[in-house]
Short mmCIF file of C-alpha atoms and ligand atoms in Angstrom, two decimals:
data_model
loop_
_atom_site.label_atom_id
_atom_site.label_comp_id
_atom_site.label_asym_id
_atom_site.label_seq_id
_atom_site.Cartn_x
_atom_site.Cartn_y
_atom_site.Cartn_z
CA UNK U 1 162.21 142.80 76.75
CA UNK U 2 161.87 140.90 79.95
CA UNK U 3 164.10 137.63 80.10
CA UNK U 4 161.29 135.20 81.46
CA UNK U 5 162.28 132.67 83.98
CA UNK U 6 158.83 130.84 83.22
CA UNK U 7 158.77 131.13 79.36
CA UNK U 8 156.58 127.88 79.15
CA UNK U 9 154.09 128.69 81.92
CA UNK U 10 151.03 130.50 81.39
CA UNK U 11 147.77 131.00 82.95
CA UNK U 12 146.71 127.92 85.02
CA UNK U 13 144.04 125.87 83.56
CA UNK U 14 142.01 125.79 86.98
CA UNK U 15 142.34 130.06 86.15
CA UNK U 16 140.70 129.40 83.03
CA UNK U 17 138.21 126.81 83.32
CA UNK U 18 136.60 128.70 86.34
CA UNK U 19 136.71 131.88 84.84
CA UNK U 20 134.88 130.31 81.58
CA UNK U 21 132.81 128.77 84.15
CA UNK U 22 131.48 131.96 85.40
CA UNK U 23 131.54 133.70 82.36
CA UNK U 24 129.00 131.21 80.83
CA UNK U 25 127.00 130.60 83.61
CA UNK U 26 128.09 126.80 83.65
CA UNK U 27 128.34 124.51 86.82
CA UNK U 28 131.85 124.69 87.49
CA UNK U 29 132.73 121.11 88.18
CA UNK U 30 136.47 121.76 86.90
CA UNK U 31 138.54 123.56 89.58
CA UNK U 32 139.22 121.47 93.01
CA UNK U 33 136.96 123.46 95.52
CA UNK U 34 133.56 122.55 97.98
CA UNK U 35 130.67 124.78 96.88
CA UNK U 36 129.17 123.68 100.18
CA UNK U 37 129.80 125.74 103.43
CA UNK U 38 132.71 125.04 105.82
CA UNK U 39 131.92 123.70 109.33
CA UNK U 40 130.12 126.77 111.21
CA UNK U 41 132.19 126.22 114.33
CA UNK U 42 135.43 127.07 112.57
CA UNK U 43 134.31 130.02 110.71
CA UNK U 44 132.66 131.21 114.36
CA UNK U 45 136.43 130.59 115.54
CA UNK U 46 137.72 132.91 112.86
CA UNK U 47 135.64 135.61 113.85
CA UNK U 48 136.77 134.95 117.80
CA UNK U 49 140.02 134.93 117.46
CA UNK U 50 139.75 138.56 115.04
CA UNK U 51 137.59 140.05 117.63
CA UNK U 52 140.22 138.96 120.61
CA UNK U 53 143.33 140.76 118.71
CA UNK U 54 144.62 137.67 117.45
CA UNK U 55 145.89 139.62 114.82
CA UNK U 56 149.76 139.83 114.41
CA UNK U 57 152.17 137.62 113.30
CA UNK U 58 151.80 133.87 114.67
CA UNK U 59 155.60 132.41 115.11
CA UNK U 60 157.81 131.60 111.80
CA UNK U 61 156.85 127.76 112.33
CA UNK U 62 153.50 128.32 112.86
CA UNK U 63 150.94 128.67 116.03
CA UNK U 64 152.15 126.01 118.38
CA UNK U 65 148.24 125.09 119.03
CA UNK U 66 147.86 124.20 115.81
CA UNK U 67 151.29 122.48 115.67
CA UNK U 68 150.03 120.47 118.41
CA UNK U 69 146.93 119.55 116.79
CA UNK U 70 148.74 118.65 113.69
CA UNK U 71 150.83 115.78 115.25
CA UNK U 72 148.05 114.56 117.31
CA UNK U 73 146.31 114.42 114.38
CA UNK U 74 148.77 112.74 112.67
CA UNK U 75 149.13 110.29 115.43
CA UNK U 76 145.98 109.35 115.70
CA UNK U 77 146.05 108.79 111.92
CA UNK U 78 149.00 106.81 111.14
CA UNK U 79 150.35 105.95 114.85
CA UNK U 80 153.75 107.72 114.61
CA UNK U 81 154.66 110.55 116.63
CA UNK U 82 156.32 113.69 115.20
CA UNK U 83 158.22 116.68 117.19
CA UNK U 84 156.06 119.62 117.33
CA UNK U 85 159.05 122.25 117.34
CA UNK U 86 161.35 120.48 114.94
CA UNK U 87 159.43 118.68 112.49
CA UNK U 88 156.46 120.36 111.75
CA UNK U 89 155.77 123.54 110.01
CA UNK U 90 152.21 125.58 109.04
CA UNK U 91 152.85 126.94 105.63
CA UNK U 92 149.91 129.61 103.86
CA UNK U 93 148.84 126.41 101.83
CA UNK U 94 150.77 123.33 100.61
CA UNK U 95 151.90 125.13 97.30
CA UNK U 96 153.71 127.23 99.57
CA UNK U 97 155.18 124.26 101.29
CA UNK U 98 155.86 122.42 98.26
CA UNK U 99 157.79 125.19 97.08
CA UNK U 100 159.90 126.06 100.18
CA UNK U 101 160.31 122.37 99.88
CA UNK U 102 162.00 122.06 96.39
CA UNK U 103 163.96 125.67 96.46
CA UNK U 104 165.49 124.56 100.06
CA UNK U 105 167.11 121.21 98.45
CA UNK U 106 167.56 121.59 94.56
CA UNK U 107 170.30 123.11 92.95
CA UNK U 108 171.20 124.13 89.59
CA UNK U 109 171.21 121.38 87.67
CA UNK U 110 169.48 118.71 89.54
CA UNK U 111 166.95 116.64 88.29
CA UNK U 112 163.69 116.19 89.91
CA UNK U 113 161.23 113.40 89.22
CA UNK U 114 157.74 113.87 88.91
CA UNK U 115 154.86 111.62 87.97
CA UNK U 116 152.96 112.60 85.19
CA UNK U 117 150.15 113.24 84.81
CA UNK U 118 151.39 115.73 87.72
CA UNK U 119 150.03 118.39 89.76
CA UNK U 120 150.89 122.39 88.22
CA UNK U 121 152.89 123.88 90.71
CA UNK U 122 155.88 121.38 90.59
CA UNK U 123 157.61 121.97 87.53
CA UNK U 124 158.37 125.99 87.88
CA UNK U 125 159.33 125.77 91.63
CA UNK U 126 161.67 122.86 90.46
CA UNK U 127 162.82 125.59 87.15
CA UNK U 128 162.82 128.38 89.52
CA UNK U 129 165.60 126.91 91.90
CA UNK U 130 167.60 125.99 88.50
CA UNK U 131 166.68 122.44 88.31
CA UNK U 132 165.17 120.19 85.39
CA UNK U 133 161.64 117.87 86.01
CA UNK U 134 162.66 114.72 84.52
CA UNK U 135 158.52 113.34 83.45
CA UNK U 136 157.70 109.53 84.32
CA UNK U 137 154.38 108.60 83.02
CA UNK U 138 152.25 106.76 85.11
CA UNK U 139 150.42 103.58 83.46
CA UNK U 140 147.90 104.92 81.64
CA UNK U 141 144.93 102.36 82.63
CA UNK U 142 145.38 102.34 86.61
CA UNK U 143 147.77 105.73 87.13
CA UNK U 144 150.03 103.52 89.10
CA UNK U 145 154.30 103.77 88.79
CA UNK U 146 155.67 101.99 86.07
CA UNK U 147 158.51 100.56 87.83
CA UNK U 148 160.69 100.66 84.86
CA UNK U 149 160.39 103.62 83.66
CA UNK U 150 161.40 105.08 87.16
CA UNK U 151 164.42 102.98 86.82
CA UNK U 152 165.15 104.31 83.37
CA UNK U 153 164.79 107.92 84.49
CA UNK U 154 167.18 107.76 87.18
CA UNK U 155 170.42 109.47 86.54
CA UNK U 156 173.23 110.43 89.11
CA UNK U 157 171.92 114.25 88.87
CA UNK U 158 168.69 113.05 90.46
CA UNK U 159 167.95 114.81 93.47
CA UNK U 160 164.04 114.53 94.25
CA UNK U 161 161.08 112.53 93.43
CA UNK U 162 157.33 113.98 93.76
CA UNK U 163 154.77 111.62 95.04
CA UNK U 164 151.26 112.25 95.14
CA UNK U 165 148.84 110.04 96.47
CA UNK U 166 146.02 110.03 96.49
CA UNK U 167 146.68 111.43 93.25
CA UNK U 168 145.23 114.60 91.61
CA UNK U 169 143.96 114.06 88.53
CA UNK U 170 143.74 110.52 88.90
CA UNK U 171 142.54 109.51 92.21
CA UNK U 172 145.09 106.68 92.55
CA UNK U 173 146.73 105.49 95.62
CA UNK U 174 149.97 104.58 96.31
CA UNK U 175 150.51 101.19 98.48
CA UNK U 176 152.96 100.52 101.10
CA UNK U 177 154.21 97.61 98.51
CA UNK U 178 155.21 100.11 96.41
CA UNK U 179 156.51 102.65 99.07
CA UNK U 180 158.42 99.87 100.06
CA UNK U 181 159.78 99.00 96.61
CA UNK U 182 160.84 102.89 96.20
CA UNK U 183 162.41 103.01 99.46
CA UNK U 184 164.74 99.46 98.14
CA UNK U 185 165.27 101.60 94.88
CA UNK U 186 166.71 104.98 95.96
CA UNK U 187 168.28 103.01 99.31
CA UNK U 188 172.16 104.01 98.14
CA UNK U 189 171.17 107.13 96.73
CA UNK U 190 171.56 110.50 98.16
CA UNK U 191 167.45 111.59 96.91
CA UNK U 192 165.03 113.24 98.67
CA UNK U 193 161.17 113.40 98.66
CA UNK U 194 158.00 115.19 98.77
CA UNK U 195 155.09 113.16 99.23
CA UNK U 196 152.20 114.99 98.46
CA UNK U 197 149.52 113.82 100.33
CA UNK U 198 146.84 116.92 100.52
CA UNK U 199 144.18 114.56 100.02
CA UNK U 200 145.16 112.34 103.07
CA UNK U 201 141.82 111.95 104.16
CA UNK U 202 139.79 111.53 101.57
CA UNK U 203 140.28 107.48 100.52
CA UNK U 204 137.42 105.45 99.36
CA UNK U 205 135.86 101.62 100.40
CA UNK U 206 137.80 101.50 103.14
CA UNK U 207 141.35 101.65 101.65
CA UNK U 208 143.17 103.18 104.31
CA UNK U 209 145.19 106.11 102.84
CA UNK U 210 149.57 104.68 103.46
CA UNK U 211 151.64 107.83 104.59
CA UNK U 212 155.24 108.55 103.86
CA UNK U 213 155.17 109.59 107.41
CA UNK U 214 154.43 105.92 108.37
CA UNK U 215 157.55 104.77 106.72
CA UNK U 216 160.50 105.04 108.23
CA UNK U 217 163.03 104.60 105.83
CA UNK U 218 161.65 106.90 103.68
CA UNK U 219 160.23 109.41 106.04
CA UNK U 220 164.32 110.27 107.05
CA UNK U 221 164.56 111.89 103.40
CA UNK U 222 160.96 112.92 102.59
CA UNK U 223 158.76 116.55 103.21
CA UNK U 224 155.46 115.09 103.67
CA UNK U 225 152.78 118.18 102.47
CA UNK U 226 149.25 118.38 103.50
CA UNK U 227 146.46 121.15 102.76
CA UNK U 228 143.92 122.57 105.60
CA UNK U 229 142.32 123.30 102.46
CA UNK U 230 141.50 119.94 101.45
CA UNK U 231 140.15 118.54 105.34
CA UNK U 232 138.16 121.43 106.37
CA UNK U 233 136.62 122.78 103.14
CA UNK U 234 138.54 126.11 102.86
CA UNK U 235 140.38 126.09 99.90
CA UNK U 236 140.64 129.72 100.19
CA UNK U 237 142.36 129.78 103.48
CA UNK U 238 145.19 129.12 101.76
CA UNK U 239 147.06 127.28 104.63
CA UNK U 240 148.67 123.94 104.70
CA UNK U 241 151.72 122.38 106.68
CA UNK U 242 154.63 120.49 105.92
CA UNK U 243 156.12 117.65 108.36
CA UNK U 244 159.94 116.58 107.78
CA UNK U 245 162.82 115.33 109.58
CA UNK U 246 164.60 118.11 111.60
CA UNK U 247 167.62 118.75 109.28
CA UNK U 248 165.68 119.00 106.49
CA UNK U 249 163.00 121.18 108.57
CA UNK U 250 165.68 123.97 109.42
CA UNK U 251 166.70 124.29 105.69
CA UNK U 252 162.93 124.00 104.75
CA UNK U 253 162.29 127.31 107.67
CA UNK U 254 165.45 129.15 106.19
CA UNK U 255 163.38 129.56 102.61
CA UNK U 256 159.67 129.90 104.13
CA UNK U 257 160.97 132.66 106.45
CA UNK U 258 161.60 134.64 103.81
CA UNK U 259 159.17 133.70 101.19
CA UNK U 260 156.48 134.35 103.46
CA UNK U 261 157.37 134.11 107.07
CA UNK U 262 154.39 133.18 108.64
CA UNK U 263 150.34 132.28 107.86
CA UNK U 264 147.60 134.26 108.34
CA UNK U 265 147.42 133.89 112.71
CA UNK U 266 143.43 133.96 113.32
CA UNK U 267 143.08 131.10 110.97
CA UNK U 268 145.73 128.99 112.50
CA UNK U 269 143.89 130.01 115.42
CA UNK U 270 140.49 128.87 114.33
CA UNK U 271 141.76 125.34 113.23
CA UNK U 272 143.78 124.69 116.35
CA UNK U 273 140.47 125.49 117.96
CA UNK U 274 138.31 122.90 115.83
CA UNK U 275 140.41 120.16 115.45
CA UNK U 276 140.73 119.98 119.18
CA UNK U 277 136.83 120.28 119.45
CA UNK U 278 136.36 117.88 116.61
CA UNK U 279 138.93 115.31 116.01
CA UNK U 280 135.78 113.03 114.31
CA UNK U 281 135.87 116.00 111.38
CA UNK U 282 138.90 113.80 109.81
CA UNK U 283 137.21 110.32 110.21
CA UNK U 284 134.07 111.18 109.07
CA UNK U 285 135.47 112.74 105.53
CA UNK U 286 135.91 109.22 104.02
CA UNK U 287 132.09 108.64 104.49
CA UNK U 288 131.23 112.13 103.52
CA UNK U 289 132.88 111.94 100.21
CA UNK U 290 132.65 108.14 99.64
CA UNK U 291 128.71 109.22 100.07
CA UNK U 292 129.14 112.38 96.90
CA UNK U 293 130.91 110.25 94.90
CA UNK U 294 128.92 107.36 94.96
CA UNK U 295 125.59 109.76 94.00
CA UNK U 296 127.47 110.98 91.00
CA UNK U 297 128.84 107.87 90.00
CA UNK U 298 125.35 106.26 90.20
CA UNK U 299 123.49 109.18 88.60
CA UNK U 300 126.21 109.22 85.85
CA UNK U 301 125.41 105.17 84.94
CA UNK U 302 122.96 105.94 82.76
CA UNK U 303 125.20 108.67 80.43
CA UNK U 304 127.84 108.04 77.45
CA UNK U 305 130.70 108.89 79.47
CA UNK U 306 132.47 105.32 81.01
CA UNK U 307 134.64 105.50 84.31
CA UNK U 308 135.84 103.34 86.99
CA UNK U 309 134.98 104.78 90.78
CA UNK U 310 138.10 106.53 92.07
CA UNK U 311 140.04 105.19 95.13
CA UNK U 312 140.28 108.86 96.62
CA UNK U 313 140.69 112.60 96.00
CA UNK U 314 137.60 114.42 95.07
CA UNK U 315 137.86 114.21 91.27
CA UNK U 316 136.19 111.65 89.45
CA UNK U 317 137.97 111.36 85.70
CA UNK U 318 135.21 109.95 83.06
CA UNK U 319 136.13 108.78 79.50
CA UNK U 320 134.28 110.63 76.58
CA UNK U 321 135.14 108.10 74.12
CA UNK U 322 131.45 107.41 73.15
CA UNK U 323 130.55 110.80 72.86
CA UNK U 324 132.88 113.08 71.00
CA UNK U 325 135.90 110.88 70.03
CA UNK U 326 137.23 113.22 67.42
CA UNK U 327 138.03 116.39 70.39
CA UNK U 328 141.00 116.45 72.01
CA UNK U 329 139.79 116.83 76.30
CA UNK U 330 140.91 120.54 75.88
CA UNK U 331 138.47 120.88 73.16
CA UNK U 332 135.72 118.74 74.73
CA UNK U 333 136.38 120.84 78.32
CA UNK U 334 135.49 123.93 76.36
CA UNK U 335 132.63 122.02 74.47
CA UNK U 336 131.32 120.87 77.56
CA UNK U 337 131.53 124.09 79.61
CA UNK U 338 129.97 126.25 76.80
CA UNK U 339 127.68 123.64 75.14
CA UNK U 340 126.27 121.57 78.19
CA UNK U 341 126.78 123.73 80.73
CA UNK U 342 129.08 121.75 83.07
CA UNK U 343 132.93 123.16 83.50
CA UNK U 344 135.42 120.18 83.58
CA UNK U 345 139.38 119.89 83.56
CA UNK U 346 141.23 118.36 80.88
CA UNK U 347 143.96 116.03 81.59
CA UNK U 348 146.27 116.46 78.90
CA UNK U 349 147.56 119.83 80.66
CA UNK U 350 149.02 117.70 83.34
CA UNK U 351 151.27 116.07 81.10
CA UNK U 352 154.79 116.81 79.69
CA UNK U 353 153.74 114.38 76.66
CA UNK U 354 150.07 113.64 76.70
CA UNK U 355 148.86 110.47 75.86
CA UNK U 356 147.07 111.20 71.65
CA UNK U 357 144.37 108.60 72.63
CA UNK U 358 143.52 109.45 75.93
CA UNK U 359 140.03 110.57 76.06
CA UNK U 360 139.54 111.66 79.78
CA UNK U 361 138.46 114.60 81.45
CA UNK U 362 138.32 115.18 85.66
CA UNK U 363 134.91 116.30 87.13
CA UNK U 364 135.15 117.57 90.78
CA UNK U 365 132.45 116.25 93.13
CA UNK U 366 133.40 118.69 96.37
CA UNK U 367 129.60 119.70 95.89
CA UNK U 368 126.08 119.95 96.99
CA UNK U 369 123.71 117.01 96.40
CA UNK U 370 121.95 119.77 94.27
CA UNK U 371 124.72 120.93 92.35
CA UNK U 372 125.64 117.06 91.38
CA UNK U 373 121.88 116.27 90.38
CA UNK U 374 122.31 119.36 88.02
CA UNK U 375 125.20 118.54 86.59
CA UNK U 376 124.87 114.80 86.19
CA UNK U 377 121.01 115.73 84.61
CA UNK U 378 123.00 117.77 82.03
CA UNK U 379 126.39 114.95 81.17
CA UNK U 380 123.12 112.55 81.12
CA UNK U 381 121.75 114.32 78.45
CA UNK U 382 124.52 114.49 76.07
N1 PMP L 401 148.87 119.53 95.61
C1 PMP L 401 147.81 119.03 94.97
C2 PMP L 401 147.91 117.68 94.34
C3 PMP L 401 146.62 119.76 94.88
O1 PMP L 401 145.58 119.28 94.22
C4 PMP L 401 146.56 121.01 95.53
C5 PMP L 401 145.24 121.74 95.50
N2 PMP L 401 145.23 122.98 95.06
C6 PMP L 401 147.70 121.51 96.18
C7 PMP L 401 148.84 120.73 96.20
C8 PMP L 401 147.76 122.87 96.81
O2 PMP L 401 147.09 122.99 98.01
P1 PMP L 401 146.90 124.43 98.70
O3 PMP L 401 145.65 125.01 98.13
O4 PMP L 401 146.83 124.17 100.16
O5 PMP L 401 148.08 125.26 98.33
N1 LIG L 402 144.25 121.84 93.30
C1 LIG L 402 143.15 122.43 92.60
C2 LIG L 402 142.71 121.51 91.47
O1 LIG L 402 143.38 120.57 91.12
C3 LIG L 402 143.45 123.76 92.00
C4 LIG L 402 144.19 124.76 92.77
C5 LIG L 402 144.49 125.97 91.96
O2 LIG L 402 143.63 126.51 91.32
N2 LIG L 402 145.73 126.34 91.94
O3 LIG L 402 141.65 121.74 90.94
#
């Protein structure tokens, strides 16, 4: 009999709901990913930097190119500047960084505060390194901290908080008000932080999107994560970075030399190459998505489900309270997916506790006009 380390975790639910997507033929609306192509000029770049032997291992902290274009980007973004060679490090994709992250800094015992409903991934890095998730429930109309309940949930064990903004499921944002009322809250207390931010750049109406890396105060304890992933459409490229103060960047390198070493070196390549070429690719996004969401949104008016227009990320979350009351989302996911033909996520997975009378479910709008008309044609219907 193996001795699990992960008794509780099973298959993901993105894992399942995709793989139910394709098995019934439905439009998979439910796991985070663009069905549309990635700019051509970057895959060309790909294929460039293959053909010209760029083919061995880049450096442990990633290509410096891309480095480079990371903290340019980064200035141009938020106005701070950031050390190429001590702060910044390419990780294959922000799980990777988020896990580095945790197992570099958590120790048996420690308690880690996360936010939920929270993303997958945190909870068995934060078991893996020995350490407990102490859950915080967000408010459950607007998904933003409940001040008090942080408070509560503060103990001398605790060792981390996990941000997330804009937030996946929810697409909340978190305001400098509030980074600013964290920062006066964990001030005499030896805590550290990842703020994941993967979906930086994708922030709605013109809300600007408010860094960790813009605040100072905070920034000195924080791992600020972002996904390549998210920007540029390739989800599969499975590369992200991580930015962080230089003591905590050594211990952060110590762990993601050896759970990985490096990422793949023709796609760090192929990015440094287009986000020197293209440094309007990241300040176009918020028009880009602002653009699909809006369609959806407006196509969906006319349908049972309610929602409010989210703030960022691209997930929209719609209430199915007028439809099918008496299912639970898991149950109306898989209702939905093999009934109607549209593939959704259920929030309730992202929860330690989930709320009984929550009646939400997150559709992902990272698609083709097409592919949105379709689906929105079929929630219409229902
Ligand atoms: N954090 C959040 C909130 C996410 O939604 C995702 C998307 N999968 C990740 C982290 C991981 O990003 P990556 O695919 O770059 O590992
Ligand atoms: N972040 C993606 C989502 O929320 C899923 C990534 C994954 O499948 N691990 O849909």
């Amino acid at each position: 009999m193996i001795s699990s380390k992960l008794p509780n975790v099973g298959t993901t639910i993105f894992t399942r709901m995709s793989a139910l997507a394709h098995e019934t033929g439905a439009l998979n609306l439910s796991q985070g990913f663009p069905d549309f192509a990635a700019p051509q000029a970057l895959c060309d770049a790909v294929g460039r930097h293959i053909a010209a032997g760029h083919n061995q291992y880049s450096p442990m902290a990633g290509l410096p190119a891309l480095r480079e274009q990371v903290a340019a980007k980064i200035a141009r973004s938020y106005g701070v500047s950031v050390n190429v060679d001590t702060e910044v490090t390419i990780t294959p994709g922000a799980t990777e960084a988020i896990f580095c992250a945790i197992q570099a800094v958590i120790n048996a015992g420690d308690e880690v505060i996360v936010f939920d409903p929270a993303y997958d991934s945190y909870e068995p890095s934060v078991e893996l390194a020995g350490g407990r998730c102490v859950h915080v429930q967000l408010s459950a109309n607007d998904f933003a901290i409940d001040w008090q309940k942080l408070e509560d949930a503060l103990s001398p064990r605790t060792r981390m908080i996990i941000l997330n903004t804009p937030h996946n499921p929810s697409g909340a944002l978190i305001s400098r008000a509030e980074l600013d009322q964290l920062a006066q809250l964990i001030a005499d207390r030896d805590i550290y932080l990842i703020s994941d931010e993967v979906y930086e750049h994708l922030v709605y109406d013109g809300v600007p999107h408010v860094s960790v890396l813009a605040h100072e105060a905070l920034y000195q304890r924080a791992f600020v994560v972002s996904s390549f992933g998210k920007t540029y459409h390739v989800t599969g490229w499975k590369t992200g970075y991580v930015v962080a103060p230089p003591a905590l960047t050594a211990e952060l390198r110590k762990v993601h030399q050896y759970v990985n070493f490096c990422g793949v070196t023709p796609l760090q390549w192929a990015l440094a190459d287009f986000m020197a070429a293209h440094p309007e690719h990241v300040e176009e996004l918020p028009a880009f998505y602002q653009a699909k969401r809006d369609l959806f949104c407006d196509l969906l008016v006319p349908s049972r489900f309610t929602f409010s227009r989210v703030p960022g990320t691209y997930f929209q979350l719609v209430d199915y309270s007028a439809i099918r009351p008496d299912l639970n989302d898991v149950d109306m996911s898989l209702w939905l997916t093999r009934e109607h033909g549209v593939a959704t996520i259920p929030i309730s997975v992202f929860y330690q506790q989930p709320v009984a009378e929550q009646r939400l479910v997150r559709l992902c709008f990272a698609k083709r006009e097409e592919t949105l008309r379709q689906a929105a044609e079929k929630l219409c219907g229902i």
